[in-house]
mmCIF file of C-alpha atoms in Angstrom:
data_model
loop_
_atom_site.group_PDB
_atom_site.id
_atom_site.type_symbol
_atom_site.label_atom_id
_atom_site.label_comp_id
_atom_site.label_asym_id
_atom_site.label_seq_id
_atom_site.Cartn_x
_atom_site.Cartn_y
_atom_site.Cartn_z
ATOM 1 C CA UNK A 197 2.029 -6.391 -19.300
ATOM 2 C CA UNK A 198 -1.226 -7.400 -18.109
ATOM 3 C CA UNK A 199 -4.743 -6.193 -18.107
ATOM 4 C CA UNK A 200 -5.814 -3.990 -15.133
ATOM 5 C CA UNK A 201 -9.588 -6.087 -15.029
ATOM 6 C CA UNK A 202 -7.717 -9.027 -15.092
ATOM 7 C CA UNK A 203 -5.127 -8.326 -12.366
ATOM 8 C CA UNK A 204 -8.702 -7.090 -10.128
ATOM 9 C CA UNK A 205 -10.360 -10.370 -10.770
ATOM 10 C CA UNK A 206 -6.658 -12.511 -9.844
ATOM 11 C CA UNK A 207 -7.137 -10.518 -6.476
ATOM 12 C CA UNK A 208 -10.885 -10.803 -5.349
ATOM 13 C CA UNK A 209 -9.400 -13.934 -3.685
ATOM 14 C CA UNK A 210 -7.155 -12.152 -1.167
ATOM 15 C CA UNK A 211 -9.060 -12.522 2.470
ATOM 16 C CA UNK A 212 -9.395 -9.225 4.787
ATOM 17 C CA UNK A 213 -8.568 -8.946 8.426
ATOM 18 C CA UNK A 214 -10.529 -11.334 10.069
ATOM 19 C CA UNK A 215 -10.033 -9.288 13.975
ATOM 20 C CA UNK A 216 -9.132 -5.420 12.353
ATOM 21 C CA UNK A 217 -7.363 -3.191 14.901
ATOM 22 C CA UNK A 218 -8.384 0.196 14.955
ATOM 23 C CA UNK A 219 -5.016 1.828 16.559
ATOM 24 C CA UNK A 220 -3.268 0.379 13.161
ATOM 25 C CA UNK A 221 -6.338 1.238 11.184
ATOM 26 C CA UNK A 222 -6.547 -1.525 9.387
ATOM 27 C CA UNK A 223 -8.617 -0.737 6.476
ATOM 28 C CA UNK A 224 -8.371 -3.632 3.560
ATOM 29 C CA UNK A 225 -7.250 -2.153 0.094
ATOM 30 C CA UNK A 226 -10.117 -2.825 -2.364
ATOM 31 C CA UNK A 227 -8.686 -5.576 -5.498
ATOM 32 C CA UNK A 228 -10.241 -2.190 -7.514
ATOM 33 C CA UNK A 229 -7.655 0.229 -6.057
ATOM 34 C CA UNK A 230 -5.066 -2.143 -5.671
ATOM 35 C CA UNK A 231 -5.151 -2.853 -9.474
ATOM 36 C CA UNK A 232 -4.992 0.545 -10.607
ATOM 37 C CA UNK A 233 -2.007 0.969 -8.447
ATOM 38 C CA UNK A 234 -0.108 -1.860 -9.432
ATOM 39 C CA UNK A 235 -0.923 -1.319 -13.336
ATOM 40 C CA UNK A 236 0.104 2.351 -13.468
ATOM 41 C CA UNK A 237 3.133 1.230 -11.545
ATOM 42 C CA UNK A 238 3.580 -1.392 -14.211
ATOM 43 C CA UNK A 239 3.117 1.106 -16.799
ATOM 44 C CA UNK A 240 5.665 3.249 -15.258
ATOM 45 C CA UNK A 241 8.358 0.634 -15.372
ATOM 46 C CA UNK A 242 8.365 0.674 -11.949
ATOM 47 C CA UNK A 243 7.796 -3.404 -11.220
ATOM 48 C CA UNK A 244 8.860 -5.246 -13.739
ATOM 49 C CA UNK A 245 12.845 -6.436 -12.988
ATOM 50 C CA UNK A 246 12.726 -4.427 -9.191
ATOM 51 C CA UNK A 247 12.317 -5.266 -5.755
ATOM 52 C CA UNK A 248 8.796 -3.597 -4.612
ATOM 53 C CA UNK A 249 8.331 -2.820 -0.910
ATOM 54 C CA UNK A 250 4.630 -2.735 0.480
ATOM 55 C CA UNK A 251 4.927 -0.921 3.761
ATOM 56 C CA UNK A 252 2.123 -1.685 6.387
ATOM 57 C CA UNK A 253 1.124 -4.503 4.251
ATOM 58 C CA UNK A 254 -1.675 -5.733 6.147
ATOM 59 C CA UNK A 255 -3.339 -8.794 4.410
ATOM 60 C CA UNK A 256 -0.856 -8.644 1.489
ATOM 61 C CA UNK A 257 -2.887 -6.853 -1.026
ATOM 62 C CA UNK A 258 -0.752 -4.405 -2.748
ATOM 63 C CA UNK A 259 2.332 -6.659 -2.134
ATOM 64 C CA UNK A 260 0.487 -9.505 -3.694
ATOM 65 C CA UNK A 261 -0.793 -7.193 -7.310
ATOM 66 C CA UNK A 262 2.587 -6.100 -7.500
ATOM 67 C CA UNK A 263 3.862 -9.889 -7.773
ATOM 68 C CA UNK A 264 1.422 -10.757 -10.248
ATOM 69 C CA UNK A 265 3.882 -8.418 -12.699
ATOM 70 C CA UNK A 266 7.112 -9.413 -12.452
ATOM 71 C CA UNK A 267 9.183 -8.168 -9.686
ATOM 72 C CA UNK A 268 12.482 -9.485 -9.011
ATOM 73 C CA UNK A 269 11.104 -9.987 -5.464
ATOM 74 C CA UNK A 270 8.622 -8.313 -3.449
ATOM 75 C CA UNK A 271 8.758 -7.213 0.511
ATOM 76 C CA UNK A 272 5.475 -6.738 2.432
ATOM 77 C CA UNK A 273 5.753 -4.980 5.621
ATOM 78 C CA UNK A 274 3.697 -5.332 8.720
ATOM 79 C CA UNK A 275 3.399 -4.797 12.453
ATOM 80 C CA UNK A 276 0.491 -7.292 13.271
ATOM 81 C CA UNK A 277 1.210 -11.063 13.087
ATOM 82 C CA UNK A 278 -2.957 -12.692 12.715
ATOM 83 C CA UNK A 279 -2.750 -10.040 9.555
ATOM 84 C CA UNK A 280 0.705 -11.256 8.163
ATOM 85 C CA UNK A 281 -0.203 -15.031 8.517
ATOM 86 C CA UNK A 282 -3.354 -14.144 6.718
ATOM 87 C CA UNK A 283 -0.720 -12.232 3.923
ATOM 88 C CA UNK A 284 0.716 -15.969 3.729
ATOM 89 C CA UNK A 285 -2.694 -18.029 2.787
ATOM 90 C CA UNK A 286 -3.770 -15.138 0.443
ATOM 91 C CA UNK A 287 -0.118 -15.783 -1.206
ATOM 92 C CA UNK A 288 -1.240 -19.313 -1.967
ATOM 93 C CA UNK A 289 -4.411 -18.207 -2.880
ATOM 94 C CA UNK A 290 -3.321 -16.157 -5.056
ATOM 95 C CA UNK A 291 -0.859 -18.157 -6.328
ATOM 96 C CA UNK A 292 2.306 -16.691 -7.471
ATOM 97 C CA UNK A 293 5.526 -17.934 -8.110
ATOM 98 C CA UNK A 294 7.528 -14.508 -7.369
ATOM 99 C CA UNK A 295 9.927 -14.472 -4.769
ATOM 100 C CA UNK A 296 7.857 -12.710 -1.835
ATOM 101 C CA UNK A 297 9.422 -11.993 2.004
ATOM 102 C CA UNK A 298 6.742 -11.462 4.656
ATOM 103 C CA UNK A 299 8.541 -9.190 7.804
ATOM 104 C CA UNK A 300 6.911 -8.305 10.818
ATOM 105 C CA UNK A 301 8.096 -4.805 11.747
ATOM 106 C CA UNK A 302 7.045 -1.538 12.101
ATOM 107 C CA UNK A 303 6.677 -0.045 8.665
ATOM 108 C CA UNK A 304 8.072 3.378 9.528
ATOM 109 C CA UNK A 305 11.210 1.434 11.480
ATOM 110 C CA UNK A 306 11.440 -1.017 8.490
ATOM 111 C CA UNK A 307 14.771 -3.370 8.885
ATOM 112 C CA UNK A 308 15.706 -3.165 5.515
ATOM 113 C CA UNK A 309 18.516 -1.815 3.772
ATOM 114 C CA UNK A 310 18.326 -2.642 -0.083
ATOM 115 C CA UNK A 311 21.989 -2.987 -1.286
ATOM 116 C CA UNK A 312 21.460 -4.657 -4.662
ATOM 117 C CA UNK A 313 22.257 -1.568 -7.017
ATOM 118 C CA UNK A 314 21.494 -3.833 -9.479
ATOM 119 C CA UNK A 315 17.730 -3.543 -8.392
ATOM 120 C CA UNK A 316 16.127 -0.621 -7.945
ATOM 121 C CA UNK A 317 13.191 -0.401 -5.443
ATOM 122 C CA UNK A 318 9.440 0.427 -5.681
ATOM 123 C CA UNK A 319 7.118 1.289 -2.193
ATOM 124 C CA UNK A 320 3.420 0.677 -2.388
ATOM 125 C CA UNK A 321 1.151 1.705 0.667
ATOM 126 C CA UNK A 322 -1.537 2.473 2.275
ATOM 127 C CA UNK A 323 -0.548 3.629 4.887
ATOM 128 C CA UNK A 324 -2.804 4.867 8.291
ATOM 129 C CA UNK A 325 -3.977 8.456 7.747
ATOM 130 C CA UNK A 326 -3.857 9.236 11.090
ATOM 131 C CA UNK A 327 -7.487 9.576 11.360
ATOM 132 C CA UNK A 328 -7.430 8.143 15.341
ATOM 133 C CA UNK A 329 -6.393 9.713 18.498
ATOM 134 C CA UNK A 330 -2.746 9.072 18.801
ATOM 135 C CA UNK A 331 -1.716 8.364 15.623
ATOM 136 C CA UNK A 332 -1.168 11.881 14.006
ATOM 137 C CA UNK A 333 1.082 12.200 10.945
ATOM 138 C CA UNK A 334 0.839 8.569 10.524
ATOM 139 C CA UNK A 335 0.822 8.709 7.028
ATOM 140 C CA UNK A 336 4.089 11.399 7.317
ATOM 141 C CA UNK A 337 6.473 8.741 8.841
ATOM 142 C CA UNK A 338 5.244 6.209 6.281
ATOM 143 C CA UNK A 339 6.296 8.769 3.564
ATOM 144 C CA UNK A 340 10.261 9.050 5.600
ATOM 145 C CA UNK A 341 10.530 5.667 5.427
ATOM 146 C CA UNK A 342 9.531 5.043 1.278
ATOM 147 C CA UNK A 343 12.039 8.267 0.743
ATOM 148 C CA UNK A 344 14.714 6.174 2.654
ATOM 149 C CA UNK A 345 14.304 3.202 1.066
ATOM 150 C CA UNK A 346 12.800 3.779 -2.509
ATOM 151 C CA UNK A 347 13.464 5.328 -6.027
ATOM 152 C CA UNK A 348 9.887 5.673 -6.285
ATOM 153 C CA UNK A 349 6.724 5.220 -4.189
ATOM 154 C CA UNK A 350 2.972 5.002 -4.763
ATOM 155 C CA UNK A 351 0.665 5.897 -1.542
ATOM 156 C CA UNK A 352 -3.022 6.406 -1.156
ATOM 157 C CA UNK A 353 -4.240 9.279 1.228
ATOM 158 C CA UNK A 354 -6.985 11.116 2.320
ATOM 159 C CA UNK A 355 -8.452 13.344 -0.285
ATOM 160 C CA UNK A 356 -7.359 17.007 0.698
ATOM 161 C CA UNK A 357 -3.877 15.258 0.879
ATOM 162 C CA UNK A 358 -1.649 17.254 -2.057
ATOM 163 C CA UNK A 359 -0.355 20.107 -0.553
ATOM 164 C CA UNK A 360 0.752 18.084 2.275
ATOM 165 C CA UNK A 361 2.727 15.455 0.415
ATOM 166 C CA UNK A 362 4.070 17.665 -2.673
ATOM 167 C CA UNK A 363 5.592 19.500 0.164
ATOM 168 C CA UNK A 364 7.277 16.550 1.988
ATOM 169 C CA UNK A 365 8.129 15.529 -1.121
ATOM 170 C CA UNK A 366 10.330 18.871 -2.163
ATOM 171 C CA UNK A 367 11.571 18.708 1.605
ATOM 172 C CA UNK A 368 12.940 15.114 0.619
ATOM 173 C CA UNK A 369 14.082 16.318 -3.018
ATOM 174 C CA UNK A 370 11.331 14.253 -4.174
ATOM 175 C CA UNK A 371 8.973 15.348 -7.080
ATOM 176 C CA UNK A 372 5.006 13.906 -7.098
ATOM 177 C CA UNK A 373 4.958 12.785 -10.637
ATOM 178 C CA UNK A 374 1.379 11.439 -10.941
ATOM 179 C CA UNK A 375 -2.129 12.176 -8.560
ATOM 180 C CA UNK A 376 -5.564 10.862 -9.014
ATOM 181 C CA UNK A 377 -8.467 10.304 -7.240
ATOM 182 C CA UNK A 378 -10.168 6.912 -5.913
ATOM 183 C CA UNK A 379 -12.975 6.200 -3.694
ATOM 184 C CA UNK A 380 -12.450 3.202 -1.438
ATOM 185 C CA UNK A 381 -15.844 1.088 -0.701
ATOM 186 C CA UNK A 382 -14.954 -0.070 2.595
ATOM 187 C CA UNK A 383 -17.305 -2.403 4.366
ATOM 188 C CA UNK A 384 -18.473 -1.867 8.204
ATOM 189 C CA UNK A 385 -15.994 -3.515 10.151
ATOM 190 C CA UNK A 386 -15.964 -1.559 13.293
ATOM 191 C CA UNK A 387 -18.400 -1.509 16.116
ATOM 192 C CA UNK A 388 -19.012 2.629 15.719
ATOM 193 C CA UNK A 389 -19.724 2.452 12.001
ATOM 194 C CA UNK A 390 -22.833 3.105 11.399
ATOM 195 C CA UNK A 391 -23.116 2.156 7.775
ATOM 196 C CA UNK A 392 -23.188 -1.354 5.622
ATOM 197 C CA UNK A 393 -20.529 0.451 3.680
ATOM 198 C CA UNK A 394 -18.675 3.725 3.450
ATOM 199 C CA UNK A 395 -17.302 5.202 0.588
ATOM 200 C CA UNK A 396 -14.168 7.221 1.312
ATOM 201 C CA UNK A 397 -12.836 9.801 -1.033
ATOM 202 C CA UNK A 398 -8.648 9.178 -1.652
ATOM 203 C CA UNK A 399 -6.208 10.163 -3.750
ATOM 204 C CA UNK A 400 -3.093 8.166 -4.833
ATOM 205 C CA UNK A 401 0.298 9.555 -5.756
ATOM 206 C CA UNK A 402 3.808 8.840 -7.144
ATOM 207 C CA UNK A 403 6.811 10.066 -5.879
ATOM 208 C CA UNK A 404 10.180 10.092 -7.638
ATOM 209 C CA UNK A 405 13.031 9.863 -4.998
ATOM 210 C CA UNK A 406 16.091 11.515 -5.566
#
């Protein structure tokens, strides 16, 4: 098992969106967050020897910390093809010999079905939290579709989040097992920020799946 530092240094190479759509809210992960994700998945026994899904991958982030530890393979999700073909230079950047699958699909329709009950399956995200007009309960479809497919999930949310997703959980017969807090530095990339950077107040949690 690796060293948290070290898996955030490996992943200060992975490139952001270089044309970010607002309707998908595409927000980069920070390596930071990504590598506390990934190592207390890791820690959980929740990478090594599975298949991990990242749902609404974006630039390949999460899916690329989580093959840095030993998956049997690794899925990343995403709607938008500039951001997936960007998910496929950071791969080399990063450079990983794990098994890795880039789809483009809509993360809460994902075409998978994972069959192998030989390998049980792991969702990261970050998924959209439905901050823009028209995309509501973004972040609830995202959570359907990691119950569907998953044994466990890690997701990051808006802080203020808990009550919301231990409840979906239950609904699902699924039980948050871990939540913390994280504050994601993002940097402007839209025309109505106002700011250099933004720090925005999250919090992260795992989900066991019956």
């Amino acid at each position: 098992m690796g060293d948290r530092r070290a898996l955030e240094t490996q992943l200060a190479v992975v490139a952001g969106f270089d044309n970010p759509q607002i309707r998908l809210e595409q927000y980069p992960t920070p390596p930071d967050i990504a590598a506390h994700v990934v190592h207390l998945a890791d820690l959980q026994g929740d990478v090594d020897g599975r298949t991990v899904v990242d749902l609404g991958t974006g630039t390949g982030m999460l899916a690329l910390g989580a093959a840095l530890r030993g998956p049997d393979r690794v899925v990343g999700v995403e709607l938008d093809a500039e951001a997936l073909a960007t998910a496929r230079d950071n791969e080399r950047r990063v450079g990983t010999t794990t098994p890795i699958h880039w789809i483009r699909a809509d993360a809460t329709r994902a075409p998978l079905c994972v069959s192998d009950s030989a390998s049980k399956t792991t969702v990261l995200m970050n998924p959209p939290f439905g901050a823009q007009n028209g995309n509501r309960g973004a972040d609830r479809a995202f959570l359907s579709t990691a119950a569907a497919l998953a044994d466990v999930s890690y997701s990051i949310h808006n802080r203020g989040s808990r009550e919301f997703v231990e409840s979906f959980a239950a609904d699902e017969g699924g039980e948050v097992t871990h939540a913390f807090g994280a504050t994601l530095t993002l940097e402007r990339q839209f025309d109505f920020h106002d700011e250099a950077t933004k720090d925005l107040d999250t919090e992260v949690f795992r989900i066991r799946w019956s």
